[in-house]
Structure formats: C-alpha cells, structure tokens
Coordinates of C-alpha atoms and ligand atoms in Angstrom, one line a residue:
M1 CA 55.8 53.3 30.1
I2 CA 53.4 50.8 31.7
V3 CA 54.1 47.1 31.2
L4 CA 51.5 44.6 31.9
V5 CA 52.6 41.1 32.9
G6 CA 50.6 38.1 33.8
F7 CA 49.7 34.5 32.7
M8 CA 48.0 33.9 29.4
G9 CA 44.3 34.6 29.8
S10 CA 44.8 37.2 32.4
G11 CA 43.4 39.9 30.1
K12 CA 46.6 41.8 29.3
S13 CA 45.4 42.7 25.7
T14 CA 41.9 43.8 26.7
V15 CA 43.0 45.7 29.8
G16 CA 46.0 47.1 28.0
R17 CA 43.9 48.6 25.1
L18 CA 41.5 50.1 27.5
L19 CA 44.2 51.6 29.7
A20 CA 46.1 53.0 26.7
D21 CA 42.8 54.6 25.5
R22 CA 42.2 56.2 28.9
L23 CA 45.7 57.6 29.1
G24 CA 45.9 58.6 25.4
L25 CA 48.9 56.3 24.9
R26 CA 49.8 53.8 22.2
F27 CA 49.1 50.1 22.9
V28 CA 51.7 47.5 22.0
D29 CA 51.2 43.8 22.4
T30 CA 54.6 42.1 22.0
D31 CA 53.1 38.8 20.8
E32 CA 51.2 40.8 18.0
T33 CA 54.4 42.7 17.1
I34 CA 56.3 39.4 16.7
E35 CA 53.5 37.9 14.6
E36 CA 53.5 40.9 12.3
R37 CA 57.3 40.8 12.0
V38 CA 57.5 37.1 11.1
G39 CA 54.2 36.8 9.3
K40 CA 53.1 33.9 11.4
T41 CA 50.9 33.4 14.5
V42 CA 52.7 32.6 17.7
A43 CA 51.2 29.0 17.5
E44 CA 52.7 28.6 14.0
V45 CA 56.1 29.9 15.2
F46 CA 56.0 27.3 18.1
A47 CA 55.1 24.6 15.6
T48 CA 57.9 25.4 13.2
E49 CA 60.7 26.9 15.3
T50 CA 62.2 26.2 18.7
E51 CA 61.0 28.1 21.8
Q52 CA 64.6 29.4 22.2
W53 CA 64.3 31.1 18.7
F54 CA 61.0 32.7 19.7
R55 CA 62.5 34.0 23.0
Q56 CA 65.4 35.5 21.2
L57 CA 63.1 37.4 18.9
E58 CA 60.9 38.4 21.8
R59 CA 63.9 39.8 23.7
D60 CA 64.8 42.0 20.8
V61 CA 61.2 43.2 20.3
V62 CA 60.8 44.0 24.1
A63 CA 64.1 45.9 24.1
E64 CA 63.0 48.0 21.1
V65 CA 59.6 48.8 22.6
L66 CA 61.1 49.9 25.9
N67 CA 63.3 52.4 24.1
E68 CA 60.4 53.9 22.2
P69 CA 58.1 56.7 23.4
D70 CA 55.6 56.1 26.2
A71 CA 53.1 53.3 25.7
V72 CA 51.1 50.6 27.4
V73 CA 52.8 47.3 26.7
A74 CA 51.3 43.8 27.1
L75 CA 54.3 41.5 27.6
G76 CA 54.1 37.9 26.4
G77 CA 53.4 35.5 29.2
G78 CA 56.9 33.9 29.2
A79 CA 59.0 36.9 28.4
L80 CA 60.3 37.2 31.9
G81 CA 62.2 34.0 31.5
D82 CA 64.8 36.1 29.7
P83 CA 67.3 37.7 32.1
A84 CA 67.9 40.8 29.9
T85 CA 64.1 41.5 29.6
Y86 CA 63.8 41.0 33.4
A87 CA 66.6 43.5 34.1
A88 CA 65.2 46.0 31.6
L89 CA 62.0 46.2 33.6
E90 CA 63.5 47.5 36.8
W91 CA 62.7 51.2 36.1
V92 CA 59.4 50.7 34.4
D93 CA 55.9 50.7 35.9
V94 CA 55.3 46.9 35.8
V95 CA 51.8 45.8 36.6
H96 CA 50.9 42.2 37.3
L97 CA 47.4 41.1 36.3
D98 CA 47.0 38.5 39.0
T99 CA 44.4 35.9 37.9
S100 CA 43.8 32.6 39.7
F101 CA 44.5 29.4 37.9
A102 CA 40.8 28.5 38.1
T103 CA 39.9 31.6 36.2
V104 CA 42.6 31.2 33.6
H105 CA 41.4 27.6 33.2
A106 CA 37.8 28.7 32.7
R107 CA 38.8 31.4 30.2
L108 CA 41.2 29.3 28.1
G109 CA 39.6 25.8 28.0
N110 CA 41.5 24.0 25.3
D111 CA 42.8 27.0 23.4
A112 CA 44.9 25.5 20.7
A113 CA 46.3 29.0 19.8
R114 CA 48.2 28.9 23.1
P115 CA 50.9 26.3 22.4
L116 CA 52.2 26.1 26.0
W117 CA 48.7 25.9 27.4
A118 CA 47.4 23.2 25.1
K119 CA 50.4 20.9 25.5
G120 CA 52.4 20.2 28.7
D121 CA 51.5 20.9 32.3
P122 CA 49.8 24.3 32.5
R123 CA 49.5 24.3 36.3
S124 CA 53.3 23.9 36.9
L125 CA 53.9 26.5 34.2
Y126 CA 51.5 28.8 36.0
E127 CA 53.1 28.3 39.5
E128 CA 56.6 28.8 38.0
R129 CA 55.7 32.1 36.3
L130 CA 53.7 33.5 39.1
H131 CA 56.8 34.0 41.2
A132 CA 58.6 36.0 38.5
Y133 CA 55.5 38.2 37.9
R134 CA 55.2 39.0 41.5
E135 CA 58.9 39.8 41.9
V136 CA 59.2 42.2 38.9
S137 CA 55.9 44.1 39.4
R138 CA 55.4 47.4 41.3
L139 CA 51.7 46.8 41.4
S140 CA 49.6 43.6 41.5
V141 CA 46.0 43.8 40.5
T142 CA 43.6 41.0 41.0
T143 CA 41.5 40.4 38.0
D144 CA 39.2 37.6 39.2
N145 CA 35.5 38.8 39.4
R146 CA 36.5 42.3 38.0
T147 CA 35.5 43.8 34.7
P148 CA 38.3 45.1 32.5
E149 CA 37.1 48.7 33.3
E150 CA 37.4 47.9 37.1
V151 CA 40.9 46.5 36.5
V152 CA 41.9 49.7 34.6
D153 CA 40.6 51.8 37.5
A154 CA 42.6 49.8 40.0
I155 CA 45.8 50.3 37.9
L156 CA 45.2 54.0 37.6
D157 CA 44.7 54.3 41.3
G158 CA 47.6 52.0 42.3
L159 CA 50.1 53.8 40.0
H160 CA 49.0 57.2 41.1
L161 CA 47.8 58.0 37.5
D162 CA 44.8 60.0 36.7
V163 CA 42.9 61.0 33.7
P164 CA 42.5 64.7 33.4
G165 CA 39.1 66.3 32.8
A166 CA 38.1 68.0 29.6
D167 CA 39.8 71.2 30.7
G168 CA 43.0 69.4 31.7
T169 CA 42.3 69.6 35.5
R170 CA 43.3 66.6 37.5
E171 CA 41.7 65.9 40.9
V172 CA 43.2 63.9 43.7
T173 CA 41.2 63.0 46.8
V174 CA 42.9 63.1 50.2
R175 CA 41.1 60.9 52.7
H176 CA 41.5 61.5 56.5
S177 CA 39.8 60.6 59.7
G178 CA 37.3 63.4 59.4
G179 CA 36.3 62.9 55.7
A180 CA 38.0 63.7 52.4
Y181 CA 38.9 66.7 50.3
P182 CA 40.0 67.3 46.7
V183 CA 43.3 68.6 45.5
L184 CA 42.8 70.3 42.1
V185 CA 45.8 70.4 39.8
G186 CA 45.7 72.3 36.5
T187 CA 45.9 75.7 34.9
D188 CA 43.7 78.8 35.1
L189 CA 42.1 77.6 38.3
L190 CA 42.4 80.8 40.4
S191 CA 39.0 82.2 39.4
S192 CA 37.1 78.9 38.8
W193 CA 38.0 76.9 41.9
P194 CA 35.2 77.9 44.4
A195 CA 32.6 76.0 42.3
A196 CA 34.6 72.8 42.8
I197 CA 35.2 72.9 46.6
A198 CA 32.6 72.3 49.3
L199 CA 32.7 75.6 51.1
P200 CA 30.7 76.0 54.4
A201 CA 27.2 77.0 53.5
S202 CA 27.0 79.4 56.4
A203 CA 30.2 81.3 55.4
E204 CA 29.7 85.0 54.9
R205 CA 33.3 86.2 54.9
A206 CA 36.6 84.9 53.7
F207 CA 40.0 86.0 55.2
L208 CA 42.6 85.7 52.6
I209 CA 46.2 85.4 53.9
S210 CA 49.0 86.1 51.5
H211 CA 52.1 88.2 50.6
R212 CA 52.2 91.6 49.0
N213 CA 54.2 90.3 46.1
L214 CA 51.6 87.7 45.2
R215 CA 48.8 90.3 44.6
A216 CA 48.3 89.1 41.0
Y217 CA 47.2 85.7 42.5
S218 CA 45.4 86.8 45.7
G219 CA 43.5 89.4 43.6
A220 CA 42.2 86.7 41.3
V221 CA 41.2 84.5 44.3
R222 CA 39.6 87.5 45.9
S223 CA 37.4 88.2 42.8
A224 CA 36.4 84.5 42.7
L225 CA 35.3 84.6 46.3
S226 CA 33.4 87.9 45.9
A227 CA 31.7 86.4 42.8
I228 CA 30.1 83.7 45.0
G229 CA 28.9 86.3 47.4
L230 CA 31.5 86.3 50.2
T231 CA 32.9 89.4 51.7
V232 CA 36.7 89.2 51.4
R233 CA 39.3 90.7 53.6
V234 CA 42.9 90.3 52.5
L235 CA 45.5 90.0 55.3
E236 CA 49.1 90.4 54.1
I237 CA 52.2 89.3 56.0
P238 CA 55.9 89.8 55.2
E239 CA 57.6 87.3 53.0
G240 CA 60.0 84.7 54.4
E241 CA 60.4 82.0 56.9
R242 CA 60.5 84.5 59.8
S243 CA 56.8 85.2 59.3
K244 CA 56.0 81.6 60.4
S245 CA 56.1 82.8 64.0
L246 CA 53.8 83.1 67.0
A247 CA 54.2 86.9 66.7
V248 CA 52.8 87.0 63.2
A249 CA 50.1 84.4 64.1
S250 CA 49.1 86.7 67.0
E251 CA 48.8 89.7 64.6
L252 CA 46.5 87.6 62.4
Y253 CA 44.4 86.7 65.5
G254 CA 44.1 90.4 66.2
A255 CA 42.9 91.1 62.7
L256 CA 40.4 88.3 62.8
A257 CA 39.1 89.5 66.2
A258 CA 38.8 93.1 65.0
D259 CA 36.5 91.8 62.2
A260 CA 34.7 89.5 64.6
A261 CA 35.5 86.5 62.5
S262 CA 33.4 83.5 63.5
R263 CA 33.7 79.7 63.1
H264 CA 31.4 79.9 60.1
D265 CA 33.9 82.0 58.2
L266 CA 36.7 80.8 55.9
I267 CA 40.4 81.2 55.8
V268 CA 42.1 81.0 52.4
S269 CA 45.9 80.9 52.1
V270 CA 47.5 82.1 48.8
G271 CA 51.2 81.5 48.7
G272 CA 53.9 78.8 49.4
G273 CA 54.6 76.6 52.4
V274 CA 55.2 79.6 54.7
I275 CA 51.8 81.0 54.1
S276 CA 50.0 77.6 54.2
D277 CA 51.7 76.5 57.4
L278 CA 50.9 79.8 59.1
A279 CA 47.4 80.2 57.8
G280 CA 46.7 76.6 58.6
Y281 CA 47.9 77.1 62.2
V282 CA 45.8 80.2 62.6
A283 CA 42.7 78.5 61.0
S284 CA 43.1 75.5 63.4
T285 CA 43.5 77.6 66.6
Y286 CA 41.4 80.7 66.2
V287 CA 37.9 80.1 67.8
R288 CA 39.1 76.5 67.9
G289 CA 39.0 76.0 64.2
L290 CA 37.8 77.7 61.0
S291 CA 37.4 76.2 57.5
L292 CA 40.5 76.4 55.4
V293 CA 41.4 76.3 51.7
H294 CA 45.0 76.4 50.4
V295 CA 45.7 78.1 47.0
S296 CA 49.3 77.0 46.7
T297 CA 51.7 78.9 44.5
T298 CA 55.1 77.2 45.0
L299 CA 56.2 73.8 43.8
L300 CA 57.1 72.7 47.3
G301 CA 53.7 73.9 48.5
Q302 CA 51.7 72.1 45.8
V303 CA 53.5 68.8 46.1
D304 CA 54.0 68.8 49.8
A305 CA 53.2 71.6 52.3
A306 CA 49.6 72.4 51.4
V307 CA 48.6 68.7 51.3
G308 CA 48.2 66.5 54.4
G309 CA 47.0 68.8 57.1
K310 CA 50.2 69.6 59.0
T311 CA 50.3 73.2 60.2
G312 CA 53.0 75.0 62.2
V313 CA 55.1 77.9 63.3
N314 CA 58.7 78.2 64.3
L315 CA 60.2 79.1 67.7
E316 CA 63.7 80.6 68.2
A317 CA 64.6 77.1 69.5
G318 CA 63.7 75.4 66.2
K319 CA 61.5 75.0 63.1
N320 CA 57.9 73.8 63.3
L321 CA 58.1 73.2 67.0
V322 CA 54.5 74.4 67.5
G323 CA 51.8 73.1 65.3
T324 CA 48.6 71.2 64.7
F325 CA 46.9 68.8 62.3
H326 CA 44.1 70.7 60.5
Q327 CA 42.9 69.3 57.2
P328 CA 41.7 71.9 54.6
R329 CA 38.5 71.7 52.6
G330 CA 40.4 71.7 49.4
V331 CA 43.8 72.5 47.9
I332 CA 44.2 74.4 44.6
C333 CA 47.4 73.8 42.7
D334 CA 47.4 76.1 39.7
V335 CA 50.6 75.2 38.0
S336 CA 50.6 78.4 35.8
T337 CA 51.6 80.3 39.0
L338 CA 54.9 78.3 39.0
E339 CA 55.9 80.3 35.8
T340 CA 56.7 83.3 38.0
L341 CA 58.4 81.3 40.7
P342 CA 62.1 82.1 40.9
R343 CA 64.1 79.3 39.3
E344 CA 65.9 78.5 42.6
E345 CA 62.6 78.0 44.4
F346 CA 61.4 75.7 41.6
V347 CA 64.6 73.7 41.8
S348 CA 64.3 73.5 45.6
G349 CA 60.8 72.1 45.2
M350 CA 62.1 69.4 42.8
A351 CA 63.9 67.8 45.7
E352 CA 60.6 66.9 47.1
V353 CA 59.3 65.7 43.7
L354 CA 62.3 63.4 43.4
K355 CA 61.8 62.3 47.0
Y356 CA 58.4 60.8 45.9
G357 CA 60.2 59.2 42.9
F358 CA 62.8 57.5 45.2
I359 CA 60.3 56.3 47.9
S360 CA 57.3 55.4 45.8
D361 CA 56.9 56.3 42.2
P362 CA 60.2 55.9 40.2
S363 CA 58.5 57.2 37.0
L364 CA 58.7 60.7 38.6
L365 CA 62.5 60.6 38.3
A366 CA 62.1 61.2 34.5
S367 CA 60.7 64.7 35.4
A368 CA 64.1 65.8 36.9
G369 CA 64.9 68.4 34.2
I370 CA 61.3 69.7 33.7
D371 CA 60.8 73.4 32.8
P372 CA 57.6 75.0 34.1
L373 CA 57.7 77.6 31.3
K374 CA 57.8 75.0 28.6
D375 CA 56.1 71.9 29.9
G376 CA 52.9 73.1 31.6
R377 CA 51.0 69.8 31.0
S378 CA 53.8 67.6 32.2
V379 CA 54.2 69.8 35.3
S380 CA 50.6 69.3 36.0
E381 CA 50.9 65.6 35.7
M382 CA 54.0 65.6 37.8
V383 CA 52.4 67.6 40.6
S384 CA 49.3 65.4 40.6
R385 CA 51.4 62.2 40.8
C386 CA 53.3 63.6 43.8
V387 CA 50.0 64.6 45.4
R388 CA 48.6 61.1 44.9
V389 CA 51.6 59.5 46.6
K390 CA 51.2 61.9 49.5
A391 CA 47.5 61.4 49.6
Q392 CA 47.8 57.6 49.8
I393 CA 50.4 57.7 52.6
V394 CA 48.5 60.4 54.6
G395 CA 45.3 58.4 54.1
R396 CA 46.9 55.4 55.8
D397 CA 48.7 57.3 58.5
E398 CA 47.3 60.8 59.0
R399 CA 49.2 61.6 62.3
E400 CA 52.6 60.1 61.5
S401 CA 52.4 57.2 63.9
G402 CA 54.3 55.0 61.4
E403 CA 54.4 55.0 57.6
R404 CA 54.0 58.8 57.1
A405 CA 57.6 58.9 58.3
V406 CA 58.8 57.8 54.8
L407 CA 57.9 61.3 53.6
N408 CA 60.9 62.4 55.6
Y409 CA 63.3 60.6 53.2
G410 CA 66.5 62.6 53.2
H411 CA 65.2 64.9 55.9
T412 CA 67.1 63.4 58.9
F413 CA 70.4 64.3 57.2
G414 CA 68.8 67.3 55.5
H415 CA 67.5 69.1 58.7
A416 CA 70.9 68.5 60.4
I417 CA 72.7 69.9 57.3
E418 CA 70.4 73.0 57.5
V419 CA 71.2 73.4 61.2
T420 CA 75.0 72.9 60.9
S421 CA 75.3 75.2 57.9
G422 CA 73.1 77.9 59.5
Y423 CA 69.5 78.4 58.4
G424 CA 69.3 80.6 55.3
S425 CA 72.8 79.7 54.0
I426 CA 71.5 76.6 52.2
R427 CA 68.0 76.1 50.7
H428 CA 65.7 73.5 52.2
G429 CA 65.6 71.6 48.9
E430 CA 69.4 71.6 48.5
A431 CA 69.7 70.2 52.1
V432 CA 67.1 67.5 51.3
A433 CA 68.9 66.7 48.1
L434 CA 72.2 66.2 50.0
G435 CA 70.2 64.3 52.6
M436 CA 68.8 61.9 50.1
M437 CA 72.2 61.4 48.5
A438 CA 73.6 60.6 52.0
A439 CA 70.7 58.2 52.6
A440 CA 71.4 56.4 49.4
H441 CA 75.1 56.0 50.3
L442 CA 74.1 54.7 53.8
A443 CA 71.6 52.2 52.2
H444 CA 74.4 51.0 50.0
V445 CA 76.8 50.7 52.9
Q446 CA 74.2 48.7 54.7
G447 CA 73.8 46.4 51.7
R448 CA 70.2 47.4 51.1
I449 CA 70.7 48.8 47.5
G450 CA 73.3 48.4 44.8
Q451 CA 75.6 51.1 43.4
D452 CA 73.3 51.5 40.4
L453 CA 70.6 53.0 42.6
V454 CA 73.1 55.4 44.2
T455 CA 74.0 56.4 40.7
V456 CA 70.4 57.0 39.8
H457 CA 70.1 59.3 42.9
R458 CA 73.1 61.3 41.7
G459 CA 71.9 61.5 38.1
S460 CA 68.3 62.6 38.9
L461 CA 69.3 65.2 41.5
E462 CA 72.0 66.7 39.3
A463 CA 69.6 66.8 36.3
A464 CA 67.3 68.9 38.5
G465 CA 70.1 71.2 39.3
L466 CA 70.5 70.0 42.9
P467 CA 73.8 69.3 44.8
T468 CA 75.0 65.7 45.4
A469 CA 78.4 66.1 47.1
A470 CA 79.5 67.8 50.3
R471 CA 82.0 67.5 53.1
L472 CA 79.9 66.8 56.2
D473 CA 81.1 66.4 59.7
L474 CA 79.4 63.6 61.6
D475 CA 80.1 65.1 65.0
A476 CA 78.3 68.3 64.0
L477 CA 75.4 66.4 62.5
S478 CA 75.1 64.2 65.6
D479 CA 74.9 67.3 67.7
A480 CA 72.0 68.6 65.6
W481 CA 70.3 65.2 65.7
R482 CA 70.4 65.1 69.5
R483 CA 68.5 68.3 69.6
D484 CA 65.9 67.3 67.0
K485 CA 62.3 66.6 68.0
K486 CA 62.4 63.2 66.2
Y487 CA 65.5 61.9 68.1
E488 CA 64.8 58.5 69.7
H489 CA 67.9 57.3 71.5
G490 CA 69.8 58.0 68.3
P491 CA 68.9 59.3 64.9
R492 CA 66.5 57.2 62.8
F493 CA 66.7 57.1 59.0
V494 CA 64.3 56.5 56.1
L495 CA 66.3 54.3 53.7
L496 CA 65.5 52.4 50.5
D497 CA 65.5 48.6 50.1
G498 CA 65.1 49.1 46.3
P499 CA 63.5 51.6 43.8
G500 CA 60.3 52.8 45.4
K501 CA 60.7 50.7 48.5
A502 CA 61.2 52.9 51.6
V503 CA 61.7 51.7 55.1
Y504 CA 61.6 53.9 58.2
G505 CA 63.0 53.9 61.7
V506 CA 66.4 52.5 60.5
E507 CA 69.4 52.8 62.8
A508 CA 72.9 53.1 61.7
S509 CA 76.3 52.5 63.4
E510 CA 78.9 55.2 63.7
E511 CA 81.1 53.3 61.2
E512 CA 78.3 53.1 58.6
L513 CA 77.6 56.8 59.0
R514 CA 81.2 57.7 58.6
E515 CA 81.6 55.6 55.5
A516 CA 78.4 57.1 54.0
L517 CA 79.7 60.6 54.6
R518 CA 83.1 59.8 53.3
R519 CA 81.4 58.7 50.0
M520 CA 79.5 62.0 49.9
E521 CA 82.8 63.8 49.5
R522 CA 83.3 62.2 46.0
Ligands
LIG1 N1 53.1 71.4 56.4 C1 53.9 70.6 55.7 O1 53.6 69.4 55.6 C2 55.1 71.1 55.1 C3 55.9 70.3 54.2 C4 57.0 70.8 53.6 C5 57.4 72.1 53.9 N2 56.7 72.9 54.8 C6 57.1 74.3 55.1 O2 57.0 75.0 53.9 C7 57.9 76.2 54.0 C8 58.6 76.4 52.7 O3 57.7 76.7 51.7 P1 58.1 77.3 50.3 O4 59.3 76.6 49.8 O5 56.9 77.3 49.4 O6 58.5 78.8 50.7 P2 57.8 80.2 50.7 O7 56.4 80.0 51.1 O8 58.6 81.0 51.6 O9 57.9 80.7 49.2 C9 59.1 80.9 48.6 C10 59.2 82.3 48.0 O10 58.5 82.3 46.8 C11 57.6 83.4 46.7 N3 56.5 83.0 45.9 C12 55.5 82.1 46.2 N4 54.8 81.8 45.2 C13 55.3 82.5 44.1 C14 55.0 82.6 42.8 N5 54.0 81.9 42.2 N6 55.7 83.4 42.0 C15 56.7 84.1 42.5 N7 57.1 84.1 43.8 C16 56.4 83.3 44.6 C17 57.3 83.7 48.2 O11 56.8 85.0 48.3 C18 58.6 83.4 48.8 O12 59.4 84.5 48.7 C19 58.8 75.9 55.2 O13 58.4 76.7 56.3 C20 58.5 74.4 55.5 O14 58.7 74.1 56.9 C21 55.6 72.4 55.4

C-alpha cells in the first residue's frame, strides 16, 4: 500500500495514477470515493454540510481503503487532521509530494472547486499541513520543476520499488567507489545471465567455485559460460562454514596457479554466503585481483552476503577475521534455486529480510510467512527490495565508516549469542532474530520505541518461524563482546528510534542491558 499525501495541487491524482499503472496496482483517490458515495462533489459537500461531517466520512473511507488489497492511494489534503487516520498510516509507505506554496499557487489560481483554497487563508493552511505531511511520511519527494514521470521515478527509487522487465527480472544497481554493477533478481536466470553482465572482454577462462551438491546449478552456469566462448574449470570445495578458511583458499590458489590463471580471467561463485565470501576473497587476492561474479543460491546470500563487496575467511580465533572489499561485476539471484534450499536455511535467511524491514523498509515485514515454493513472484520482489536497501546503504558508505553499520542490526547481540552457545549449535539467522528482539527490548528500555514496535518484532519473527525468547547471561555476552573486532570501549548497538529509523553506535548501561535481557525471558 502506497499512500500519497500533500497539499492540494501537489499532483497526487496524476502521480498516483501513473505510479499505480507502473506497479500494476489499483488507484484510489479518497476524494473521488467520497464524491461517488454521496453523489456530490467535494465543493458541494462543503457548501451544504459541515467540515466535521466531511472529515468523519473521510475517516471511514480511508480506514476501509487501508484494509483492502494493495493500492496506490491519494489521500485528501486535510485527512491527516484526523488522529485515527494519522495513526493508521504508521505501517504504510506514506509519500509526501512536497510542492512549494508558489507552485501550488501558480497551479490552482482561484480554483473554486477547492473550497478551502478559494476561501480563507491558504498560506496558513499550507504551513499548518506541511508539518503533518513531513511527520507522517517515510519519503518526501519534491515535485517543483519535475514532470509527473520524474516524480514517479523518484518514488520508485526512494521506496526501493522497481518495475520488473517483461520476463519478470528485476535489476538493482549497486554503486561503489570504482563504478557500479547490476544485481539481477528473477527466475530462470542461470543460463541467460552472461548477456546481461559486463564481463571482461579479454577473459578466456572462467573458474567456477561451488559445492558438489549444487551441480544442477553450477552445471547450468558452466554451460552458459561455455556458450559465450569461455573455457570453464569447476573447482569444488566441501560444504560448510569450515571451508571459509585460509587452508581452502590456499588450495584454490594452487588450482588457479596450476592452470596459470591470469588477471584477465574470471571467477564465478555458485552457492551461498560461504562460497561467495571465500570465492570473493580468492578473487581479490590472487594475482592482486580477478573479476568476479556471484551466482547466489541461498536467501541469505541473495539478500546479503553476495551484495556489497565484503569478502572473508575465518580464523580459529574468530569469524571473518581476514577479509577484503572486492566488488563483483554482477550478482545473479535466481529465486527458483531457493526452492531446493532446506527450509531451515530459508528461515535463517528470513532474519536478514526482516532486518531490512525493521531498519529501513517496514513493508518487508509483511513477507514474514512467505513460501518460496508457492510465492515465486513475491519472493523475487522481496529479494529485490532487500537488495535495494543494501545497495543504497553500501552506495553511501562502502567501507563501513559509518552508516553501513546499521546493516548489523541485531548482530551485536546475535554474534555474542552464537559465541556463547557454541558455533553450530544455533543457526546464524536464529541468533540474529534473538539479537533483533533483544535490540527492540533495549530500545524500549531506553525510551526510543513503544511497546507496539516490540510486539511487531515478536510477531514478524515468529511468523517467519524464528525464535524470540531466550535466557541470556549478560556476563557471558559481555565476555564475547570484549573479544569482538567491533568492540570500542564497550559494545555498541544498532537500535531503532521508530519503524525504519535505525541509529548506530548506541551505548547502553549495565542496568538497561539487564532489563532488556530480563524481558527476553518472557
Ligand atoms: N560478505 C557479507 O557481506 C556477508 C553477509 C552475511 C553473511 N555472510 C556469510 O555468509 C555465510 C553464510 O551463508 P549461507 O547462509 O548462504 O550458508 P552456506 O553458504 O553455507 O549455505 C547453506 C547450505 O545450503 C546449501 N545450499 C546452498 N544453496 C542451495 C540450494 N539452492 N539448494 C539446496 N542447498 C543449497 C549449501 O550447500 C550449504 O549446505 C557465513 O559465512 C557468513 O559469514 C557474509
């Protein structure tokens, strides 16, 4: 549901219709719905009834529309004056079409069909409403000097929405200091993707790094690369986190050296986060850097590990202690591969999906119970929305000198939970889910969010099949934090100040932490 708010004359109806067309959704204009219902124009209603009567009717219409299936809704200019309408919009994508008073004035002139414009003091009304529009919206888009099409593009971009191509494939661009690359999200991409990615013109060979149990996928990728004239060599490594090691990296270096791989060649990873982290690390270090493409086959890989350029291997002393930043030339997220992913791996990946929902894009929370076997198109949309959030954050802070830290929501607790329970005894996604629940309690203890948002955390995580309650020992967690590479004179947390509003580098007192953990026990 996308709700457009803005002053009369800001273009809500024109932009709303175009936006609905692009997204294949219904368009609802609440003023028009009211006019149809009472058989009078809004101007006639204002002439014959009180404004209070009109607002009551408007409140009922808005409540009905928000409970109906997805749509683009243009909200009447004064609808936010009603507290019930205002509250109902908290979990909806609200976009403010921000138009200057001068532009509104030029557009409306003396429009008698707008009763509150033609009479009274329009400038005061404009100032008064502007505040409410800004407060309720997730996205503000300036409309001055923009065509309706340009406004629609800005909305699609700002809300991480995209319009799939004719074959249903969605493309998200990741920008970084060295350029940009596409992330393709869709179905049946394994054999068609080489045409869509800028591969090095001088490449003669491709080294494909994968697992034995993923041969159905690596075989398709191999054929696609052979079809464009590359000689393909498949390098298989054992499954599991233990393969993300210097020892396995060293075996891969040996295999590349034996084949005299050069900087002109290409490395392609086919697998989940273990494969993409390891292959990325090898691609960035062997002969000081080879081109890289990730074909990601797990939910966690598609929404997180394969995007953003972090590579790494583990040491005995800890996870991801050795790594580089090495951006790929492209990432392929074929969501049909998720159909063979074990259920528990899919659920684990959902923790990261919901993470994006909590920190940036609340509409993702509606995906909590999604089933990859039944909802292919929705999974595709969900993955591309997540990738868009990550792409935007990575685009602004590639090397995690600041804002990229918000991607670690739930991870300060989560990593410590993994350490204290012993690696392997709890899945990464489960630990992150508990971590986000603990972060929500902590944010509530600190007075940043209300109990309602804590309840939303619990509901979304449980709907995805993730845990939300645990008995956690602060002393043990503190011990793990002290040994973490991100420890800075105390643990730092990513917390929320509201839905989709993450802040990072937050400190917490021992009392606050104890209280948050006490609430985790439920
Ligand atoms: N670089 C980053 O930014 C980043 C971000 C998040 C996580 N990670 C890393 O990602 C790793 C975890 O990744 P993961 O969860 O994808 O685990 P994984 O790569 O180990 O894959 C999980 C399991 O699923 C199997 N599998 C993969 N695709 C399959 C498919 N389509 N069908 C059936 N089975 C399939 C794999 O063989 C494996 O057994 C961790 O090492 C973590 O540190 C990296």
